[in-house]
Amino acid sequence: MNRATQKSFARAATAASAVALVLTIGLGAPTTLADEAEAKTLLKAMSDYLAAQKTISFGYDTNLEIVTKDHQKLLLASSGAVDLSRPDKFRATRSGGFAEVEMVFDGKTVTLVRKDANLYGQVDIPGSVDNLVDELRNKYQRPVPGADLLLSNVYDELMRDVIDIKDLGSGVIGGTECDHLAFRTSEVDWQIWIAQGEHPYPCRYVITSKGVDQGPQYSVQISGWKTGDQAAPGDFAFKAPTDSKKVDVKELTDTDELPSEFSIGGGQ
């Protein structure tokens, strides 16, 4: 490397360090009460908007970071779509590198399908989508990824245990200008980008685990947001695929975003 190149690299490094210092100082400053109030107002407006929508459909992309035993960080990606009809109809699909899954809820029964294995299982869970989310998470240990954004009162669910709030201004997700908010609890940090304007829907939601080495993240990015008459007409009646086999739900493995080989005690 000649002297001129060395000087160029040095200047670039100095500039990068200066930017990092500015960010550190800026974000380290105490958040004003006005900023906190504005962030809460924006989040509440999103929550109220979502609750008012009777039908919603959207596509999504998720990224799940995992940390291996030798401290390598890996990223698992998947995509899918959601149709929601309040109060008690729900359908979601997800395609990843390990499984192709579908979940259908008609207000009485939830059906979980492993399309790639031609298997499905069913459980009776009568009630609302809110009740479905709680039952799957607490009774069956099968949490629905990003389910907080599907509940009828998103604000109360997300604000539970929050100890720090920041309004980070604007950001752009998929070409849509958003309000960027950051929140902290004792266990996780989370960020949300909310579309500006009269349709304040969530564009991206990121959760960072504080209790795991290297702080792995889980993110959901939403696209093709539609509500009302524009939303895809949902068909929430399950029709068993040809030659499919019904099994106990406990026998349906790898239906979440963390395959068994990456789980605690697994091959990785």
Coordinates of C-alpha atoms in Angstrom, one line a residue:
M1 CA 0.0 0.0 0.0
N2 CA 1.6 3.4 -1.0
R3 CA 1.6 6.4 1.2
A4 CA -1.3 8.2 -0.6
T5 CA -3.5 5.1 -0.2
Q6 CA -2.6 4.9 3.5
K7 CA -3.5 8.5 4.0
S8 CA -6.8 7.9 2.2
F9 CA -7.6 4.9 4.4
A10 CA -6.7 6.9 7.5
R11 CA -9.0 9.8 6.6
A12 CA -11.8 7.4 6.0
A13 CA -11.2 5.7 9.3
T14 CA -11.2 9.0 11.1
A15 CA -14.4 10.1 9.4
A16 CA -16.1 6.8 10.3
S17 CA -14.9 7.2 13.9
A18 CA -16.3 10.7 14.0
V19 CA -19.7 9.5 12.8
A20 CA -19.7 6.7 15.3
L21 CA -18.9 9.2 18.1
V22 CA -21.7 11.5 17.0
L23 CA -24.2 8.6 17.1
T24 CA -22.9 7.4 20.5
I25 CA -23.3 10.9 22.0
G26 CA -26.7 11.5 20.3
L27 CA -28.2 8.2 21.3
G28 CA -26.7 8.3 24.7
A29 CA -28.4 11.5 25.6
P30 CA -31.5 11.3 27.8
T31 CA -34.8 11.1 25.8
T32 CA -37.1 14.0 26.5
L33 CA -40.5 13.5 27.9
A34 CA -41.9 15.1 24.7
D35 CA -40.1 12.5 22.6
E36 CA -41.5 9.7 24.8
A37 CA -45.0 11.1 24.6
E38 CA -44.8 11.4 20.8
A39 CA -43.5 7.8 20.5
K40 CA -46.4 6.6 22.7
T41 CA -48.9 8.6 20.6
L42 CA -47.6 7.1 17.3
L43 CA -47.7 3.6 18.7
K44 CA -51.2 4.1 20.1
A45 CA -52.4 5.5 16.7
M46 CA -51.0 2.3 15.0
S47 CA -52.8 0.1 17.6
D48 CA -56.1 1.9 17.2
Y49 CA -55.8 1.7 13.4
L50 CA -55.1 -2.0 13.4
A51 CA -58.0 -2.7 15.9
A52 CA -60.4 -0.8 13.6
Q53 CA -59.6 -3.0 10.6
K54 CA -62.1 -5.9 10.2
T55 CA -60.1 -7.6 7.4
I56 CA -56.4 -7.5 6.8
S57 CA -54.0 -9.2 4.4
F58 CA -50.3 -8.8 3.8
G59 CA -47.1 -10.6 2.9
Y60 CA -44.1 -10.8 5.1
D61 CA -40.4 -11.7 5.2
T62 CA -38.8 -12.8 8.5
N63 CA -35.2 -13.2 9.6
L64 CA -34.3 -15.2 12.6
E65 CA -30.7 -15.0 13.9
I66 CA -29.3 -17.8 15.9
V67 CA -25.9 -18.2 17.7
T68 CA -24.1 -21.5 17.5
K69 CA -22.0 -23.1 20.2
D70 CA -18.8 -21.7 18.7
H71 CA -20.4 -18.1 18.7
Q72 CA -21.1 -18.0 15.0
K73 CA -24.2 -15.9 14.1
L74 CA -26.5 -17.4 11.4
L75 CA -29.6 -16.0 9.8
L76 CA -32.6 -18.1 8.8
A77 CA -35.0 -16.5 6.3
S78 CA -38.6 -17.3 5.4
S79 CA -41.6 -15.6 3.7
G80 CA -45.3 -15.9 3.9
A81 CA -48.7 -14.3 3.9
V82 CA -51.5 -13.6 6.4
D83 CA -55.2 -13.1 6.0
L84 CA -57.1 -12.0 9.1
S85 CA -60.8 -11.4 9.6
R86 CA -61.8 -10.2 13.0
P87 CA -62.7 -11.4 15.5
D88 CA -62.1 -15.1 14.9
K89 CA -60.7 -16.0 11.4
F90 CA -57.1 -16.4 10.6
R91 CA -54.9 -18.0 7.9
A92 CA -51.1 -17.8 7.6
T93 CA -48.6 -19.5 5.4
R94 CA -44.8 -19.7 5.7
S95 CA -42.1 -21.0 3.4
G96 CA -38.6 -21.5 4.6
G97 CA -35.6 -23.6 3.9
F98 CA -36.7 -26.3 6.2
A99 CA -40.5 -26.5 6.0
E100 CA -43.6 -25.2 4.2
V101 CA -46.3 -24.6 6.8
E102 CA -49.9 -23.3 6.9
M103 CA -52.1 -22.5 9.8
V104 CA -55.9 -22.1 9.5
F105 CA -58.3 -21.0 12.2
D106 CA -62.1 -20.8 11.7
G107 CA -63.1 -19.6 15.1
K108 CA -63.5 -23.1 16.5
T109 CA -60.6 -25.3 15.3
V110 CA -57.0 -24.5 14.4
T111 CA -55.3 -26.6 11.8
L112 CA -51.6 -26.8 11.4
V113 CA -50.3 -28.2 8.1
R114 CA -46.8 -29.4 7.1
K115 CA -47.3 -29.1 3.3
D116 CA -43.9 -30.5 2.4
A117 CA -44.6 -33.6 4.5
N118 CA -48.3 -33.9 3.6
L119 CA -49.2 -34.0 7.3
Y120 CA -51.7 -32.0 9.4
G121 CA -53.0 -31.8 12.9
Q122 CA -56.0 -30.1 14.5
V123 CA -56.9 -28.7 17.9
D124 CA -60.1 -27.3 19.1
I125 CA -59.6 -23.7 20.4
P126 CA -62.9 -21.8 20.2
G127 CA -62.9 -18.1 20.5
S128 CA -61.1 -15.0 19.1
V129 CA -57.8 -14.7 17.4
D130 CA -56.5 -13.1 20.6
N131 CA -57.5 -16.3 22.5
L132 CA -55.9 -18.5 19.8
V133 CA -52.5 -16.6 20.2
D134 CA -52.6 -17.1 24.0
E135 CA -53.6 -20.8 23.8
L136 CA -50.9 -21.6 21.3
R137 CA -48.2 -19.7 23.2
N138 CA -49.1 -20.8 26.8
K139 CA -50.7 -24.2 26.4
Y140 CA -49.1 -25.7 23.4
Q141 CA -45.8 -23.8 23.4
R142 CA -46.2 -22.9 19.7
P143 CA -46.0 -19.1 19.6
V144 CA -47.1 -17.4 16.4
P145 CA -44.2 -15.2 15.2
G146 CA -45.0 -11.5 15.3
A147 CA -48.4 -12.3 16.9
D148 CA -48.3 -9.2 19.0
L149 CA -49.1 -7.2 15.9
L150 CA -52.3 -9.3 15.3
L151 CA -53.9 -8.7 18.6
S152 CA -56.9 -6.4 19.2
N153 CA -55.0 -4.2 21.6
V154 CA -51.4 -4.0 20.2
Y155 CA -50.5 -1.0 22.4
D156 CA -51.1 -2.7 25.7
E157 CA -49.3 -5.9 24.7
L158 CA -46.2 -4.1 23.3
M159 CA -45.9 -1.6 26.1
R160 CA -46.0 -4.2 28.9
D161 CA -42.7 -3.9 30.9
V162 CA -41.2 -1.1 28.7
I163 CA -38.6 0.9 30.7
D164 CA -37.1 3.1 28.0
I165 CA -38.6 4.8 24.8
K166 CA -36.9 6.6 22.0
D167 CA -38.4 8.4 18.9
L168 CA -35.7 8.0 16.3
G169 CA -37.3 10.1 13.6
S170 CA -38.0 8.8 10.1
G171 CA -36.9 5.7 8.1
V172 CA -37.9 4.2 4.8
I173 CA -39.0 0.6 4.5
G174 CA -39.8 -0.8 1.1
G175 CA -40.2 2.7 -0.3
T176 CA -42.6 3.8 2.5
E177 CA -41.6 6.6 4.8
C178 CA -42.1 5.5 8.4
D179 CA -41.8 6.7 12.0
H180 CA -39.0 4.8 13.7
L181 CA -39.5 4.0 17.4
A182 CA -37.3 2.0 19.8
F183 CA -38.3 0.5 23.1
R184 CA -36.5 -1.5 25.9
T185 CA -37.6 -3.9 28.5
S186 CA -35.4 -5.8 31.0
E187 CA -35.3 -8.8 28.7
V188 CA -35.5 -7.5 25.1
D189 CA -35.0 -4.4 23.0
W190 CA -37.5 -3.9 20.2
Q191 CA -38.0 -1.5 17.3
I192 CA -40.9 -0.7 15.1
W193 CA -41.2 1.3 11.9
I194 CA -44.8 2.6 11.4
A195 CA -46.0 3.9 8.0
Q196 CA -46.7 7.6 8.1
G197 CA -50.0 9.0 6.9
E198 CA -53.6 7.9 7.4
H199 CA -52.8 4.2 7.3
P200 CA -50.2 3.7 10.2
Y201 CA -49.5 0.0 9.7
P202 CA -46.4 -1.7 10.9
C203 CA -43.7 -2.0 8.2
R204 CA -41.0 -3.6 10.2
Y205 CA -40.7 -5.1 13.7
V206 CA -37.4 -6.1 15.2
I207 CA -36.8 -7.9 18.6
T208 CA -33.3 -8.2 20.0
S209 CA -32.7 -10.7 22.8
K210 CA -30.6 -9.2 25.6
G211 CA -30.1 -12.4 27.5
V212 CA -28.4 -14.4 24.7
D213 CA -24.8 -14.0 23.7
Q214 CA -24.3 -11.6 20.8
G215 CA -27.9 -10.3 21.0
P216 CA -29.6 -12.3 18.2
Q217 CA -32.5 -10.6 16.5
Y218 CA -35.9 -11.6 15.1
S219 CA -37.4 -9.3 12.4
V220 CA -40.6 -9.2 10.4
Q221 CA -40.9 -7.0 7.4
I222 CA -44.4 -6.4 6.0
S223 CA -45.4 -5.8 2.4
G224 CA -48.5 -5.6 0.3
W225 CA -50.6 -4.2 3.2
K226 CA -54.4 -4.3 2.4
T227 CA -57.5 -3.8 4.4
G228 CA -61.3 -3.7 3.9
D229 CA -62.5 -4.4 0.4
Q230 CA -58.9 -4.4 -0.9
A231 CA -57.9 -7.3 1.4
A232 CA -57.8 -10.7 -0.1
P233 CA -61.1 -12.6 0.5
G234 CA -60.2 -15.1 3.1
D235 CA -61.3 -18.8 2.9
F236 CA -60.9 -20.1 6.4
A237 CA -62.4 -23.5 5.9
F238 CA -59.7 -26.1 6.0
K239 CA -59.7 -28.7 3.2
A240 CA -57.4 -31.6 3.7
P241 CA -54.9 -32.0 0.8
T242 CA -55.1 -35.1 -1.3
D243 CA -53.5 -38.2 0.3
S244 CA -52.6 -36.1 3.4
K245 CA -52.4 -37.8 6.8
K246 CA -53.9 -36.5 10.0
V247 CA -51.6 -36.8 13.0
D248 CA -51.4 -35.6 16.6
V249 CA -50.2 -32.0 16.7
K250 CA -47.3 -33.1 18.9
E251 CA -46.0 -35.2 15.9
L252 CA -45.8 -32.1 13.7
T253 CA -42.1 -31.1 14.0
D254 CA -40.3 -28.2 12.6
T255 CA -43.4 -26.0 12.2
D256 CA -41.8 -22.9 13.7
E257 CA -38.9 -20.9 12.4
L258 CA -36.3 -22.7 14.4
P259 CA -35.7 -26.2 13.0
S260 CA -34.8 -29.0 15.4
E261 CA -31.2 -29.2 14.2
F262 CA -30.7 -25.6 15.4
S263 CA -32.5 -26.0 18.7
I264 CA -30.8 -26.2 22.1
G265 CA -29.1 -29.6 22.1
G266 CA -29.5 -30.0 18.4
G267 CA -26.8 -30.6 15.8
Q268 CA -25.6 -27.0 15.6

